[in-house]
Coordinates of C-alpha atoms in Angstrom, one line a residue:
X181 CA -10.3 19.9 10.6
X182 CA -8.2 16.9 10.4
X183 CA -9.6 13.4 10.5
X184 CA -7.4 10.5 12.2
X185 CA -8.0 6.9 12.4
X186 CA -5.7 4.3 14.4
X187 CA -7.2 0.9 13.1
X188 CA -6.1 -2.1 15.9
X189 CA -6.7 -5.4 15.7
X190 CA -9.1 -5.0 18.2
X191 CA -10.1 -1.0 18.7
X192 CA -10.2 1.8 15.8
X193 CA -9.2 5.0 17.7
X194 CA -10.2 8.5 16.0
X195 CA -9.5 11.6 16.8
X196 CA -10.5 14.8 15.4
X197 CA -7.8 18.0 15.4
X198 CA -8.1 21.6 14.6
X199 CA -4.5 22.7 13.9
X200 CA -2.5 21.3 16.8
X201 CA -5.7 21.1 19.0
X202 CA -7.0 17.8 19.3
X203 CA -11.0 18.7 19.6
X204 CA -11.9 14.9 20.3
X205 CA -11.4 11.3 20.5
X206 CA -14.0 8.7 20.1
X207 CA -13.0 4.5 20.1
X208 CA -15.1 1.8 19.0
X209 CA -14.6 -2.3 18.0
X210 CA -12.6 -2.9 15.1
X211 CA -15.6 -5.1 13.3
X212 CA -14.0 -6.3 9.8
X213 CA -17.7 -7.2 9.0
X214 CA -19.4 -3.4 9.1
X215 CA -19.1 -1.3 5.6
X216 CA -18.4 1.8 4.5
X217 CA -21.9 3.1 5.0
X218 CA -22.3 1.8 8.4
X219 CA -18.4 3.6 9.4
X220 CA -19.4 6.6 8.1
X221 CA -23.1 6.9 9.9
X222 CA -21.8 5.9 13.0
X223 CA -19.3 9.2 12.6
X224 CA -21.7 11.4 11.5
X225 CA -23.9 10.7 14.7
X226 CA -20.6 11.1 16.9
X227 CA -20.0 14.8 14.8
X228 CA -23.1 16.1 15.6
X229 CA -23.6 14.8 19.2
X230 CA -19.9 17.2 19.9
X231 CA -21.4 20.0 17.5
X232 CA -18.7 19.2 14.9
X233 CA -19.9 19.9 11.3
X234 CA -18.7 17.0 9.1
X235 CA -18.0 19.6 6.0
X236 CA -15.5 21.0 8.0
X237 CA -12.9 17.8 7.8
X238 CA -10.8 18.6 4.8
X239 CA -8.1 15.8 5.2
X240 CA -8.3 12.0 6.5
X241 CA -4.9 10.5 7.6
X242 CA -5.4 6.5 8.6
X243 CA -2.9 4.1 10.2
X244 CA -3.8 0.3 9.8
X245 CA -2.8 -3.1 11.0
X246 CA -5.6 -4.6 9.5
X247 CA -5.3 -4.3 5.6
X248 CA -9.3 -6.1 4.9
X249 CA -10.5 -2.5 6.2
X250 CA -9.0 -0.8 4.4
X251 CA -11.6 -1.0 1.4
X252 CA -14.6 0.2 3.6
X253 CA -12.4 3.0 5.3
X254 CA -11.4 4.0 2.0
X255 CA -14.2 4.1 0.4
X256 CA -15.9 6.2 3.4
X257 CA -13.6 9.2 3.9
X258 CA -14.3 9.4 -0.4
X259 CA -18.2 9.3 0.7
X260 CA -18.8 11.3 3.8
X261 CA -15.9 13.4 4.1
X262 CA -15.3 14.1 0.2
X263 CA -11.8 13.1 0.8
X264 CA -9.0 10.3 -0.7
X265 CA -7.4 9.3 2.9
X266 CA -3.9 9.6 3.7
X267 CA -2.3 6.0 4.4
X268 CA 0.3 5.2 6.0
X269 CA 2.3 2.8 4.6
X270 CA 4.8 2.9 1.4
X271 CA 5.9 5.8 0.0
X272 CA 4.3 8.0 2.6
X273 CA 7.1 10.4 4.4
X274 CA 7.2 9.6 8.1
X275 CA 10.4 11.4 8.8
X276 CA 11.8 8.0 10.7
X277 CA 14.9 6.7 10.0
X278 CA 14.0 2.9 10.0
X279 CA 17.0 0.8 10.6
X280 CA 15.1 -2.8 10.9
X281 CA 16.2 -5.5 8.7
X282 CA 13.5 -5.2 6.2
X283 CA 11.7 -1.7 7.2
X284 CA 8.5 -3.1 5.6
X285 CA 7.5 -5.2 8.2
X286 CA 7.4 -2.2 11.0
X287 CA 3.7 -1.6 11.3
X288 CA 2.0 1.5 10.9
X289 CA 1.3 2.0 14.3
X290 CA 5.0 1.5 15.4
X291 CA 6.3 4.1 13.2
X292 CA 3.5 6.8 14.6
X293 CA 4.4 6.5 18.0
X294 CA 8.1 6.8 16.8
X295 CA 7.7 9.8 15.0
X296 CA 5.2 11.5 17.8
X297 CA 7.4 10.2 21.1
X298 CA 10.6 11.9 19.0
X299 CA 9.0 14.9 18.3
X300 CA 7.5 15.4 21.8
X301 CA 10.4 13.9 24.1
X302 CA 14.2 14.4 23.8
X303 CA 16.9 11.6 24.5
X304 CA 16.7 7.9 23.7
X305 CA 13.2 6.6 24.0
X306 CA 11.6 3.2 25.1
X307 CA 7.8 3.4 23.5
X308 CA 5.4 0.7 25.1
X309 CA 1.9 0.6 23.9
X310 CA -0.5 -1.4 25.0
X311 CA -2.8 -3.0 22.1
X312 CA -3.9 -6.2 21.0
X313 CA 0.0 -6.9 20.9
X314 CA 2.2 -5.2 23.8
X315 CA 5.3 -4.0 21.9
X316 CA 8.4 -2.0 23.2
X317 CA 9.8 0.2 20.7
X318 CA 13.4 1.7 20.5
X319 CA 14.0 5.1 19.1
X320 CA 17.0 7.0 19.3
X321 CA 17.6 10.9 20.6
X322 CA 18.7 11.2 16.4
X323 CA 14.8 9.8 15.2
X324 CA 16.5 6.1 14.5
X325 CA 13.7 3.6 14.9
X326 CA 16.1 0.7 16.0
X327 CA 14.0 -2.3 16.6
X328 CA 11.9 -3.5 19.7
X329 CA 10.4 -6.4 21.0
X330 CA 6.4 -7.7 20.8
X331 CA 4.2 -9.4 23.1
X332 CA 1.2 -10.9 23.6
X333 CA -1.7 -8.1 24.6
X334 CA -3.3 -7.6 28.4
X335 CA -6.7 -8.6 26.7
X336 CA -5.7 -11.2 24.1
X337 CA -3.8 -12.8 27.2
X338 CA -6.4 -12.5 29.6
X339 CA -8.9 -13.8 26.6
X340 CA -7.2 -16.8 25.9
X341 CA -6.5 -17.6 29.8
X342 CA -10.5 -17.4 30.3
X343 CA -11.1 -19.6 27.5
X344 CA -9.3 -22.1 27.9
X345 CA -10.0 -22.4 31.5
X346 CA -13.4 -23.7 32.0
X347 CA -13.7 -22.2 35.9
X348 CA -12.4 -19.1 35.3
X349 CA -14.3 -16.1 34.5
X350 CA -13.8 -12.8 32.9
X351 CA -12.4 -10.0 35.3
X352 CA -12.4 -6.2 35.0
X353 CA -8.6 -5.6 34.6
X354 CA -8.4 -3.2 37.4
X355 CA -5.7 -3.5 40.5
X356 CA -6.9 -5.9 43.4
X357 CA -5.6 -4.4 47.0
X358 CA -3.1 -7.7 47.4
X359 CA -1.1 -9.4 45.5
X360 CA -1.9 -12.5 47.3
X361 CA -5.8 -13.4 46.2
X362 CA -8.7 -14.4 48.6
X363 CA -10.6 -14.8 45.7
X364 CA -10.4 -16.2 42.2
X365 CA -10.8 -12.7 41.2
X366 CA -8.6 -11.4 42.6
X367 CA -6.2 -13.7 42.0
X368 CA -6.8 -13.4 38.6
X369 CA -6.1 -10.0 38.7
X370 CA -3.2 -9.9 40.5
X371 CA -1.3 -12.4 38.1
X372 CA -3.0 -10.3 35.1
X373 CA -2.2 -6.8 36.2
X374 CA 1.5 -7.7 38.4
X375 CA 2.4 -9.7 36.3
X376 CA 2.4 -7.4 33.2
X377 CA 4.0 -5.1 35.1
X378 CA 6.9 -7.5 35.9
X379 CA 7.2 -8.1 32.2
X380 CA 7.7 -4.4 31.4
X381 CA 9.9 -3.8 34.2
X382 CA 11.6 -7.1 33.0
X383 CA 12.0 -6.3 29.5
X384 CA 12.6 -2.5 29.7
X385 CA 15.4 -3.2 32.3
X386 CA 17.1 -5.7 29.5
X387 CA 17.0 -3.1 26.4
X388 CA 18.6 -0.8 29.1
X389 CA 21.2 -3.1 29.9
X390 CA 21.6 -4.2 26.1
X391 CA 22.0 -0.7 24.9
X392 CA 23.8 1.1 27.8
X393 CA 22.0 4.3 27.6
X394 CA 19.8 6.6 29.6
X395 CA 16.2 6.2 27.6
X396 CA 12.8 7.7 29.1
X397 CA 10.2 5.1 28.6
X398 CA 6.8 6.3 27.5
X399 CA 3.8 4.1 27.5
X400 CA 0.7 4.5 25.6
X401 CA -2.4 2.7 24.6
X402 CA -5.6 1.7 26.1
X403 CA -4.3 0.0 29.4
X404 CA -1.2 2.4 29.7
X405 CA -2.5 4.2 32.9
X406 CA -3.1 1.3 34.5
X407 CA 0.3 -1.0 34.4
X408 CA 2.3 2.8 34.5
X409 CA 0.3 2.6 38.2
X410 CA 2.5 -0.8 39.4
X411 CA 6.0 0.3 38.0
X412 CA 8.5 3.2 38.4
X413 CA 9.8 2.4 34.8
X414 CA 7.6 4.2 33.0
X415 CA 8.3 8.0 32.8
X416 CA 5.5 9.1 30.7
X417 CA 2.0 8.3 29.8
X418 CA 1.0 9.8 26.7
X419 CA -2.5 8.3 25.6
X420 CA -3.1 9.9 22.5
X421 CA 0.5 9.8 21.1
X422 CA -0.5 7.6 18.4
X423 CA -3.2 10.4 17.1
X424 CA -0.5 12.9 17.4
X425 CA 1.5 11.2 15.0
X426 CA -1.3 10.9 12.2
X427 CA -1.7 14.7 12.5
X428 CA 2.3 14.9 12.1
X429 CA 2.6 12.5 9.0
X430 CA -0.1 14.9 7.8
X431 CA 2.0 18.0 8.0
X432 CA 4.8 16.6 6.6
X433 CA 3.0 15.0 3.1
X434 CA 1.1 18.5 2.8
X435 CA 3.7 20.9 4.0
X436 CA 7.4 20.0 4.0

């Protein structure tokens, strides 16, 4: 078995895979202050509630935005799962052609999806995933990852509206029946959830324009499903694409 982490700013996402077969997926809070120890009994109780025996994970790939984990993470797979991770970062072969300015500043995540979404989808690609940040990726039908734009995540958004906004509460992000409010909820959730649609309708509709192609726009992430409800723009939502990607950069370091 194959051990993946995608470590967020705000959610770690691991999956588990046999072969191609992803087995299962667990998420939990990216906590900066939890250690290695406390990582690696949380996983053990999640292996054995899906009847998964932890000596059977012979390889640990991990994708991180947040480099003061990366300690803990490190020092766990070496613990619990007798295993020096695979990182993805410098020096690690990806099989994407990176054409940004300064190729080091893509982050990990980015170049999973792009390697995944090129591998799974033919043609030009828009990749939108919906984290902590919103970003929009461009990846050509040759594996180019050209560049992209970021935005400021649902959550973060919604967390920094609340806050700074004595009167307004938290909402479940979840579509109200009108765009037009009776409520302060449901206002609130009409500007959250419309809105971010309008801005993906609004920005994928300008990298179209910019770039003059046919591209089929896959969204991923935790609040993919949701926006990909108020749009026609997205073609594809592909949840775990991200974990797809891990176990890829995995079979290329280990087998060509």
């Amino acid at each position: 078995m194959i051990l993946v982490f995608d470590i967020g700013n705000t959610n770690i996402v691991v999956g588990i895979y046999r072969g191609e077969q992803l087995l299962t997926n667990w998420r939990m809070r990216t906590d900066n202050m939890r250690t290695a120890d406390e990582y690696g009994v949380l996983l053990q109780g999640w292996f054995m509630r899906e009847g998964l025996d932890i000596r059977e994970v012979k390889a640990v790939v991990i994708s991180s935005v947040v480099p003061s984990l990366m300690n803990e993470l490190e020092w766990m797979s070496q613990r619990y799962f007798k295993c020096k991770p695979l990182v993805v970062g410098p020096g690690i072969r990806t099989g994407v052609d990176i054409k940004y300015e300064n190729p080091r500043e893509v982050g990990a995540d980015r170049v999973v999806n792009a390697l995944a979404a090129h591998a799974k989808y033919p043609g030009n690609l828009i990749i939108i995933d919906f984290g902590t940040a919103t970003t929009f990726c461009v990846v050509t039908a040759a594996g180019e990852y050209m560049g992209g734009a970021i935005a400021p995540g649902i959550r973060v958004s919604t967390e920094a509206l609340v806050s700074r906004a004595a009167k307004l509460p938290r909402v479940e992000l979840s579509r109200p029946r009108t765009v037009v409010g009776r409520n302060t909820v449901n206002s609130m959730q009409a500007g959250i959830i419309f809105g971010f649609a309008g801005q993906v309708e609004g920005i994928v509709g300008r990298i179209k324009a910019e770039l003059e192609q046919q591209m089929t726009v896959i969204a991923t992430g935790g609040l993919a499903a949701v926006i990909a409800e108020e749009t026609e723009c997205i073609d594809i939502v592909d949840e775990n694409l991200t974990l797809e990607g891990l176990r890829m950069i995995y079979e290329i370091n280990n087998h060509g």
